[in-house]
PDB file of C-alpha atoms in Angstrom:
ATOM      1  CA  MET L   1       0.000   0.000   0.000  1.00  0.00           C
ATOM      2  CA  LYS L   2       2.808   2.396   0.900  1.00  0.00           C
ATOM      3  CA  GLN L   3       4.545   1.617  -2.389  1.00  0.00           C
ATOM      4  CA  LYS L   4       1.361   2.427  -4.330  1.00  0.00           C
ATOM      5  CA  LEU L   5       0.891   5.723  -2.500  1.00  0.00           C
ATOM      6  CA  LEU L   6       4.529   6.626  -3.069  1.00  0.00           C
ATOM      7  CA  ARG L   7       4.281   5.802  -6.746  1.00  0.00           C
ATOM      8  CA  ARG L   8       1.154   7.858  -7.198  1.00  0.00           C
ATOM      9  CA  SER L   9       2.490  10.870  -5.325  1.00  0.00           C
ATOM     10  CA  LEU L  10       5.772  10.920  -7.200  1.00  0.00           C
ATOM     11  CA  VAL L  11       4.082  10.434 -10.567  1.00  0.00           C
ATOM     12  CA  VAL L  12       1.941  13.471  -9.758  1.00  0.00           C
ATOM     13  CA  LEU L  13       5.134  15.333  -8.820  1.00  0.00           C
ATOM     14  CA  GLY L  14       6.720  14.404 -12.123  1.00  0.00           C
ATOM     15  CA  LEU L  15       3.688  15.417 -14.157  1.00  0.00           C
ATOM     16  CA  SER L  16       3.245  18.729 -12.366  1.00  0.00           C
ATOM     17  CA  MET L  17       6.914  19.652 -12.695  1.00  0.00           C
ATOM     18  CA  GLY L  18       6.892  18.586 -16.326  1.00  0.00           C
ATOM     19  CA  LEU L  19       3.962  20.881 -16.951  1.00  0.00           C
ATOM     20  CA  LEU L  20       5.856  23.651 -15.184  1.00  0.00           C
ATOM     21  CA  ALA L  21       8.787  23.157 -17.529  1.00  0.00           C
ATOM     22  CA  ALA L  22       6.539  23.293 -20.604  1.00  0.00           C
ATOM     23  CA  MET L  23       4.437  26.202 -19.381  1.00  0.00           C
ATOM     24  CA  PRO L  24       4.133  28.962 -21.988  1.00  0.00           C
ATOM     25  CA  ALA L  25       5.527  32.397 -21.328  1.00  0.00           C
ATOM     26  CA  SER L  26       2.063  33.867 -21.043  1.00  0.00           C
ATOM     27  CA  ALA L  27       1.541  31.787 -17.921  1.00  0.00           C
ATOM     28  CA  GLY L  28       4.698  33.013 -16.275  1.00  0.00           C
ATOM     29  CA  TRP L  29       8.143  33.163 -17.804  1.00  0.00           C
ATOM     30  CA  GLY L  30       7.972  30.019 -19.901  1.00  0.00           C
ATOM     31  CA  SER L  31      10.691  28.477 -21.980  1.00  0.00           C
ATOM     32  CA  TRP L  32       9.064  28.403 -25.419  1.00  0.00           C
ATOM     33  CA  TRP L  33       7.881  31.104 -27.779  1.00  0.00           C
ATOM     34  CA  SER L  34       5.756  31.020 -30.901  1.00  0.00           C
ATOM     35  CA  LYS L  35       7.546  33.734 -32.893  1.00  0.00           C
ATOM     36  CA  SER L  36      11.273  34.193 -33.409  1.00  0.00           C
ATOM     37  CA  ILE L  37      13.148  37.462 -33.829  1.00  0.00           C
ATOM     38  CA  GLU L  38      16.079  37.046 -36.196  1.00  0.00           C
ATOM     39  CA  GLY L  39      19.206  38.851 -35.044  1.00  0.00           C
ATOM     40  CA  SER L  40      20.376  41.672 -37.302  1.00  0.00           C
ATOM     41  CA  GLY L  41      24.052  40.727 -37.007  1.00  0.00           C
ATOM     42  CA  ARG L  42      24.908  44.156 -35.600  1.00  0.00           C
ATOM     43  CA  VAL L  43      26.068  43.233 -32.105  1.00  0.00           C
ATOM     44  CA  VAL L  44      26.021  45.960 -29.465  1.00  0.00           C
ATOM     45  CA  THR L  45      26.677  46.015 -25.718  1.00  0.00           C
ATOM     46  CA  GLU L  46      24.415  47.815 -23.280  1.00  0.00           C
ATOM     47  CA  ASP L  47      24.621  48.329 -19.517  1.00  0.00           C
ATOM     48  CA  LYS L  48      21.329  48.164 -17.637  1.00  0.00           C
ATOM     49  CA  GLN L  49      21.024  50.186 -14.437  1.00  0.00           C
ATOM     50  CA  VAL L  50      19.197  47.958 -11.967  1.00  0.00           C
ATOM     51  CA  GLN L  51      19.498  47.637  -8.212  1.00  0.00           C
ATOM     52  CA  ASN L  52      17.905  46.425  -4.970  1.00  0.00           C
ATOM     53  CA  PHE L  53      17.236  42.835  -6.021  1.00  0.00           C
ATOM     54  CA  ARG L  54      17.916  39.543  -4.245  1.00  0.00           C
ATOM     55  CA  ALA L  55      16.391  37.134  -6.771  1.00  0.00           C
ATOM     56  CA  VAL L  56      17.079  36.641 -10.480  1.00  0.00           C
ATOM     57  CA  LEU L  57      14.730  35.215 -13.104  1.00  0.00           C
ATOM     58  CA  ILE L  58      16.105  34.517 -16.582  1.00  0.00           C
ATOM     59  CA  ALA L  59      13.630  33.849 -19.398  1.00  0.00           C
ATOM     60  CA  VAL L  60      15.898  34.193 -22.431  1.00  0.00           C
ATOM     61  CA  PRO L  61      18.359  31.707 -23.931  1.00  0.00           C
ATOM     62  CA  GLY L  62      22.025  32.555 -24.086  1.00  0.00           C
ATOM     63  CA  LYS L  63      25.192  32.530 -22.031  1.00  0.00           C
ATOM     64  CA  ILE L  64      24.702  34.063 -18.612  1.00  0.00           C
ATOM     65  CA  GLN L  65      27.381  34.917 -16.072  1.00  0.00           C
ATOM     66  CA  VAL L  66      26.491  35.702 -12.456  1.00  0.00           C
ATOM     67  CA  ARG L  67      29.109  37.651 -10.514  1.00  0.00           C
ATOM     68  CA  GLN L  68      28.752  38.499  -6.835  1.00  0.00           C
ATOM     69  CA  GLY L  69      30.474  41.565  -5.452  1.00  0.00           C
ATOM     70  CA  GLU L  70      29.914  45.175  -4.434  1.00  0.00           C
ATOM     71  CA  ARG L  71      27.986  46.318  -7.497  1.00  0.00           C
ATOM     72  CA  GLU L  72      24.613  45.627  -9.046  1.00  0.00           C
ATOM     73  CA  GLY L  73      23.709  45.772 -12.693  1.00  0.00           C
ATOM     74  CA  VAL L  74      23.335  43.891 -15.955  1.00  0.00           C
ATOM     75  CA  GLN L  75      25.371  43.961 -19.146  1.00  0.00           C
ATOM     76  CA  ILE L  76      23.877  42.488 -22.317  1.00  0.00           C
ATOM     77  CA  GLU L  77      25.741  41.820 -25.553  1.00  0.00           C
ATOM     78  CA  THR L  78      23.508  40.911 -28.485  1.00  0.00           C
ATOM     79  CA  ASP L  79      22.084  42.126 -31.794  1.00  0.00           C
ATOM     80  CA  ASP L  80      20.723  45.656 -31.724  1.00  0.00           C
ATOM     81  CA  ASN L  81      17.194  44.628 -32.672  1.00  0.00           C
ATOM     82  CA  ILE L  82      17.137  41.971 -29.964  1.00  0.00           C
ATOM     83  CA  GLN L  83      18.371  44.530 -27.424  1.00  0.00           C
ATOM     84  CA  THR L  84      15.296  46.622 -28.086  1.00  0.00           C
ATOM     85  CA  ALA L  85      13.042  43.559 -27.899  1.00  0.00           C
ATOM     86  CA  MET L  86      14.334  42.571 -24.443  1.00  0.00           C
ATOM     87  CA  GLU L  87      13.629  44.116 -21.082  1.00  0.00           C
ATOM     88  CA  THR L  88      15.471  44.088 -17.784  1.00  0.00           C
ATOM     89  CA  VAL L  89      13.252  45.051 -14.878  1.00  0.00           C
ATOM     90  CA  VAL L  90      13.125  44.732 -11.104  1.00  0.00           C
ATOM     91  CA  GLU L  91       9.744  43.764  -9.687  1.00  0.00           C
ATOM     92  CA  GLY L  92       9.677  43.552  -5.930  1.00  0.00           C
ATOM     93  CA  GLU L  93      13.114  42.179  -5.156  1.00  0.00           C
ATOM     94  CA  THR L  94      13.333  40.078  -8.321  1.00  0.00           C
ATOM     95  CA  LEU L  95      15.408  40.982 -11.362  1.00  0.00           C
ATOM     96  CA  LYS L  96      13.706  39.703 -14.515  1.00  0.00           C
ATOM     97  CA  ILE L  97      15.436  39.386 -17.870  1.00  0.00           C
ATOM     98  CA  ARG L  98      12.937  38.541 -20.582  1.00  0.00           C
ATOM     99  CA  MET L  99      11.428  39.475 -23.927  1.00  0.00           C
ATOM    100  CA  LYS L 100       9.018  42.403 -23.916  1.00  0.00           C
ATOM    101  CA  GLN L 101       6.504  40.343 -25.880  1.00  0.00           C
ATOM    102  CA  LYS L 102       6.000  37.029 -24.133  1.00  0.00           C
ATOM    103  CA  ASP L 103       5.326  35.091 -27.331  1.00  0.00           C
ATOM    104  CA  THR L 104       8.658  35.993 -28.970  1.00  0.00           C
ATOM    105  CA  TYR L 105      11.992  34.195 -29.089  1.00  0.00           C
ATOM    106  CA  PRO L 106      15.442  35.679 -29.862  1.00  0.00           C
ATOM    107  CA  LYS L 107      17.135  33.789 -32.694  1.00  0.00           C
ATOM    108  CA  THR L 108      20.813  34.695 -32.533  1.00  0.00           C
ATOM    109  CA  ARG L 109      24.281  33.318 -31.899  1.00  0.00           C
ATOM    110  CA  HIS L 110      25.185  36.357 -29.823  1.00  0.00           C
ATOM    111  CA  LEU L 111      23.364  36.688 -26.537  1.00  0.00           C
ATOM    112  CA  ASN L 112      25.706  37.137 -23.602  1.00  0.00           C
ATOM    113  CA  VAL L 113      24.417  38.415 -20.270  1.00  0.00           C
ATOM    114  CA  THR L 114      26.478  39.347 -17.216  1.00  0.00           C
ATOM    115  CA  ILE L 115      24.556  39.861 -13.988  1.00  0.00           C
ATOM    116  CA  TYR L 116      26.244  41.664 -11.092  1.00  0.00           C
ATOM    117  CA  VAL L 117      24.713  40.912  -7.702  1.00  0.00           C
ATOM    118  CA  LYS L 118      25.431  41.923  -4.130  1.00  0.00           C
ATOM    119  CA  GLN L 119      23.294  39.184  -2.655  1.00  0.00           C
ATOM    120  CA  ILE L 120      21.335  36.365  -4.240  1.00  0.00           C
ATOM    121  CA  ASP L 121      18.696  34.229  -2.554  1.00  0.00           C
ATOM    122  CA  GLU L 122      16.948  32.786  -5.593  1.00  0.00           C
ATOM    123  CA  LEU L 123      17.862  31.966  -9.187  1.00  0.00           C
ATOM    124  CA  ALA L 124      15.276  30.792 -11.713  1.00  0.00           C
ATOM    125  CA  LEU L 125      16.141  29.719 -15.257  1.00  0.00           C
ATOM    126  CA  GLU L 126      13.091  29.379 -17.492  1.00  0.00           C
ATOM    127  CA  SER L 127      14.845  28.875 -20.811  1.00  0.00           C
ATOM    128  CA  SER L 128      17.484  26.813 -22.563  1.00  0.00           C
ATOM    129  CA  GLY L 129      20.201  29.173 -21.412  1.00  0.00           C
ATOM    130  CA  SER L 130      23.457  28.335 -19.704  1.00  0.00           C
ATOM    131  CA  VAL L 131      24.277  30.001 -16.380  1.00  0.00           C
ATOM    132  CA  GLN L 132      27.742  30.031 -14.859  1.00  0.00           C
ATOM    133  CA  SER L 133      29.015  31.617 -11.673  1.00  0.00           C
ATOM    134  CA  ASP L 134      32.261  31.842  -9.783  1.00  0.00           C
ATOM    135  CA  LYS L 135      32.079  32.466  -6.043  1.00  0.00           C
ATOM    136  CA  ILE L 136      28.535  32.659  -4.660  1.00  0.00           C
ATOM    137  CA  VAL L 137      27.785  33.104  -0.951  1.00  0.00           C
ATOM    138  CA  SER L 138      24.189  32.884   0.278  1.00  0.00           C
ATOM    139  CA  ASN L 139      22.418  31.985   3.501  1.00  0.00           C
ATOM    140  CA  ASP L 140      19.479  30.239   1.855  1.00  0.00           C
ATOM    141  CA  LEU L 141      19.659  29.690  -1.895  1.00  0.00           C
ATOM    142  CA  LYS L 142      16.773  28.490  -4.042  1.00  0.00           C
ATOM    143  CA  LEU L 143      17.456  27.317  -7.575  1.00  0.00           C
ATOM    144  CA  ARG L 144      14.770  26.497 -10.114  1.00  0.00           C
ATOM    145  CA  ILE L 145      15.315  25.167 -13.634  1.00  0.00           C
ATOM    146  CA  GLY L 146      12.105  24.921 -15.619  1.00  0.00           C
ATOM    147  CA  GLY L 147      13.413  23.994 -19.061  1.00  0.00           C
ATOM    148  CA  SER L 148      16.509  22.459 -20.600  1.00  0.00           C
ATOM    149  CA  GLY L 149      18.950  25.000 -19.211  1.00  0.00           C
ATOM    150  CA  ASP L 150      22.173  24.346 -17.348  1.00  0.00           C
ATOM    151  CA  VAL L 151      23.500  25.974 -14.185  1.00  0.00           C
ATOM    152  CA  ILE L 152      27.130  25.582 -13.118  1.00  0.00           C
ATOM    153  CA  MET L 153      28.460  27.032  -9.851  1.00  0.00           C
ATOM    154  CA  SER L 154      32.193  26.595  -9.479  1.00  0.00           C
ATOM    155  CA  GLU L 155      32.338  27.808  -5.853  1.00  0.00           C
ATOM    156  CA  LEU L 156      29.186  27.846  -3.733  1.00  0.00           C
ATOM    157  CA  LYS L 157      28.836  28.478  -0.027  1.00  0.00           C
ATOM    158  CA  ALA L 158      25.292  28.298   1.322  1.00  0.00           C
ATOM    159  CA  ASP L 159      23.711  27.283   4.616  1.00  0.00           C
ATOM    160  CA  THR L 160      20.773  25.697   2.826  1.00  0.00           C
ATOM    161  CA  LEU L 161      20.224  24.883  -0.839  1.00  0.00           C
ATOM    162  CA  LYS L 162      16.939  23.991  -2.501  1.00  0.00           C
ATOM    163  CA  VAL L 163      17.062  22.790  -6.115  1.00  0.00           C
ATOM    164  CA  THR L 164      14.033  22.087  -8.311  1.00  0.00           C
ATOM    165  CA  ILE L 165      14.285  20.800 -11.882  1.00  0.00           C
ATOM    166  CA  GLY L 166      11.072  20.384 -13.838  1.00  0.00           C
ATOM    167  CA  GLY L 167      12.519  19.468 -17.227  1.00  0.00           C
ATOM    168  CA  SER L 168      15.738  18.137 -18.699  1.00  0.00           C
ATOM    169  CA  GLY L 169      18.003  20.767 -17.195  1.00  0.00           C
ATOM    170  CA  SER L 170      21.122  20.170 -15.156  1.00  0.00           C
ATOM    171  CA  PHE L 171      22.859  21.648 -12.133  1.00  0.00           C
ATOM    172  CA  SER L 172      26.414  21.144 -10.934  1.00  0.00           C
ATOM    173  CA  ALA L 173      28.235  22.805  -8.069  1.00  0.00           C
ATOM    174  CA  ARG L 174      31.356  22.693  -5.960  1.00  0.00           C
ATOM    175  CA  GLY L 175      31.684  24.023  -2.439  1.00  0.00           C
ATOM    176  CA  VAL L 176      29.738  23.649   0.806  1.00  0.00           C
ATOM    177  CA  ALA L 177      25.993  23.476   1.494  1.00  0.00           C
ATOM    178  CA  PRO L 178      25.221  21.648   4.768  1.00  0.00           C
ATOM    179  CA  GLN L 179      21.475  21.314   4.108  1.00  0.00           C
ATOM    180  CA  ILE L 180      20.286  20.317   0.621  1.00  0.00           C
ATOM    181  CA  SER L 181      16.797  19.603  -0.687  1.00  0.00           C
ATOM    182  CA  ALA L 182      16.473  18.509  -4.320  1.00  0.00           C
ATOM    183  CA  ALA L 183      13.481  17.578  -6.481  1.00  0.00           C
ATOM    184  CA  ILE L 184      13.480  16.369 -10.087  1.00  0.00           C
ATOM    185  CA  GLY L 185      10.246  15.905 -11.998  1.00  0.00           C
ATOM    186  CA  GLY L 186      11.739  15.083 -15.397  1.00  0.00           C
ATOM    187  CA  SER L 187      15.042  13.818 -16.743  1.00  0.00           C
ATOM    188  CA  GLY L 188      17.191  16.431 -15.043  1.00  0.00           C
ATOM    189  CA  LYS L 189      20.635  15.828 -13.610  1.00  0.00           C
ATOM    190  CA  LEU L 190      22.279  17.044 -10.414  1.00  0.00           C
ATOM    191  CA  ASP L 191      26.037  16.750 -10.026  1.00  0.00           C
ATOM    192  CA  MET L 192      26.805  17.561  -6.402  1.00  0.00           C
ATOM    193  CA  ARG L 193      29.738  15.202  -5.915  1.00  0.00           C
ATOM    194  CA  TYR L 194      31.975  18.084  -4.908  1.00  0.00           C
ATOM    195  CA  LEU L 195      29.376  19.979  -2.900  1.00  0.00           C
ATOM    196  CA  SER L 196      29.924  18.926   0.703  1.00  0.00           C
ATOM    197  CA  ALA L 197      26.686  18.403   2.643  1.00  0.00           C
ATOM    198  CA  LYS L 198      25.554  17.041   5.997  1.00  0.00           C
ATOM    199  CA  ASP L 199      21.883  16.362   5.306  1.00  0.00           C
ATOM    200  CA  VAL L 200      20.414  15.738   1.846  1.00  0.00           C
ATOM    201  CA  ARG L 201      16.808  15.069   0.830  1.00  0.00           C
ATOM    202  CA  ILE L 202      16.124  13.938  -2.738  1.00  0.00           C
ATOM    203  CA  SER L 203      12.825  13.354  -4.537  1.00  0.00           C
ATOM    204  CA  ILE L 204      12.728  12.032  -8.113  1.00  0.00           C
ATOM    205  CA  GLY L 205       9.461  11.616  -9.984  1.00  0.00           C
ATOM    206  CA  GLY L 206      10.955  10.819 -13.387  1.00  0.00           C
ATOM    207  CA  SER L 207      14.202   9.518 -14.822  1.00  0.00           C
ATOM    208  CA  GLY L 208      16.486  12.031 -13.164  1.00  0.00           C
ATOM    209  CA  LYS L 209      19.968  11.349 -11.879  1.00  0.00           C
ATOM    210  CA  VAL L 210      21.672  12.707  -8.772  1.00  0.00           C
ATOM    211  CA  ASP L 211      25.273  12.415  -7.617  1.00  0.00           C
ATOM    212  CA  THR L 212      25.854  13.749  -4.116  1.00  0.00           C
ATOM    213  CA  TRP L 213      28.353  13.790  -1.251  1.00  0.00           C
ATOM    214  CA  VAL L 214      26.777  13.655   2.208  1.00  0.00           C
ATOM    215  CA  SER L 215      28.097  12.922   5.685  1.00  0.00           C
ATOM    216  CA  ASP L 216      25.155  12.558   8.100  1.00  0.00           C
ATOM    217  CA  ASN L 217      21.719  11.862   6.641  1.00  0.00           C
ATOM    218  CA  LEU L 218      20.449  10.959   3.170  1.00  0.00           C
ATOM    219  CA  SER L 219      16.726  10.643   2.457  1.00  0.00           C
ATOM    220  CA  VAL L 220      15.634   9.493  -1.009  1.00  0.00           C
ATOM    221  CA  SER L 221      12.202   9.040  -2.614  1.00  0.00           C
ATOM    222  CA  ILE L 222      12.045   7.695  -6.171  1.00  0.00           C
ATOM    223  CA  GLY L 223       8.805   7.143  -8.049  1.00  0.00           C
ATOM    224  CA  GLY L 224      10.265   6.473 -11.488  1.00  0.00           C
ATOM    225  CA  SER L 225      13.503   5.207 -12.966  1.00  0.00           C
ATOM    226  CA  GLY L 226      15.732   7.766 -11.301  1.00  0.00           C
ATOM    227  CA  ASN L 227      19.140   7.000  -9.875  1.00  0.00           C
ATOM    228  CA  VAL L 228      20.984   8.393  -6.869  1.00  0.00           C
ATOM    229  CA  ASN L 229      24.705   7.811  -6.405  1.00  0.00           C
ATOM    230  CA  TYR L 230      26.219   9.011  -3.152  1.00  0.00           C
ATOM    231  CA  TYR L 231      29.580   9.356  -1.467  1.00  0.00           C
ATOM    232  CA  GLY L 232      30.144   9.312   2.270  1.00  0.00           C
ATOM    233  CA  ASP L 233      28.805   7.187   5.097  1.00  0.00           C
ATOM    234  CA  PRO L 234      25.453   8.766   6.010  1.00  0.00           C
ATOM    235  CA  ARG L 235      22.377   7.188   7.528  1.00  0.00           C
ATOM    236  CA  VAL L 236      20.234   6.321   4.516  1.00  0.00           C
ATOM    237  CA  SER L 237      16.454   6.150   4.298  1.00  0.00           C
ATOM    238  CA  LYS L 238      14.915   5.356   0.939  1.00  0.00           C
ATOM    239  CA  SER L 239      11.541   4.711  -0.661  1.00  0.00           C
ATOM    240  CA  ILE L 240      11.594   3.391  -4.215  1.00  0.00           C
ATOM    241  CA  GLY L 241       8.301   2.957  -6.043  1.00  0.00           C
ATOM    242  CA  GLY L 242       9.721   2.318  -9.504  1.00  0.00           C
ATOM    243  CA  SER L 243      12.887   0.919 -11.037  1.00  0.00           C
ATOM    244  CA  GLY L 244      15.192   3.495  -9.505  1.00  0.00           C
ATOM    245  CA  SER L 245      18.278   2.841  -7.421  1.00  0.00           C
ATOM    246  CA  VAL L 246      20.351   4.279  -4.574  1.00  0.00           C
ATOM    247  CA  THR L 247      24.025   3.307  -4.692  1.00  0.00           C
ATOM    248  CA  ARG L 248      27.014   4.134  -2.527  1.00  0.00           C
ATOM    249  CA  GLN L 249      30.085   4.999  -4.600  1.00  0.00           C
ATOM    250  CA  GLY L 250      32.718   5.365  -1.901  1.00  0.00           C
ATOM    251  CA  SER L 251      33.805   7.439   1.056  1.00  0.00           C
ATOM    252  CA  ALA L 252      34.646  10.531  -1.003  1.00  0.00           C
ATOM    253  CA  PRO L 253      34.574  11.549  -4.667  1.00  0.00           C
TER     254      PRO L 253
END
């Protein structure tokens, strides 16, 4: 009975997160558009004056760099006609980088965005973009990937980390995050082998894959064909309602 309930709940999780990933822009900041804007080929760079934000939402494809320091702002390098079709706004405490018309898509080889932050508590990627960051320090960091985008953090220090992937996106990080909560509703991948953690909770409702390094407690729920590989010698609790697996790989990566 417990297995049936687990399977049902995680299937619902997978379906709901899959719908989130496929949600059109008109319903939020979705990752697909019905009309493309062809880049002119005339690449220009513009600095956007924005401030007083603690969260970042990215709804355009491209190469995105996040840099934490003493300044705030955004620099965008792309075709001049795409520059005018994009907007960079702060609503509440959230910086949003998106197309002005929600049903449009920038078609270009040149879309580079650099985001300068003082503090970041939440990062949402609702496109097929690629986000990279160097050193990021945050008390409580929430990360959401709703499409096929990738997020790479080469040096992360956070007290708690919450990661949600609703599509085929991926996340990898190095550093320290004592408390980690991760949920995958599609075929996403989490590479946290070099992200030291004490307590990790993982929920997979699809075919996702997670690699993690945890010392104290590991809790895993799998309702599909997902796989969890872990390093360390934690206390492990697991509930598997499908063909998934939980496998120890060694004491350290």
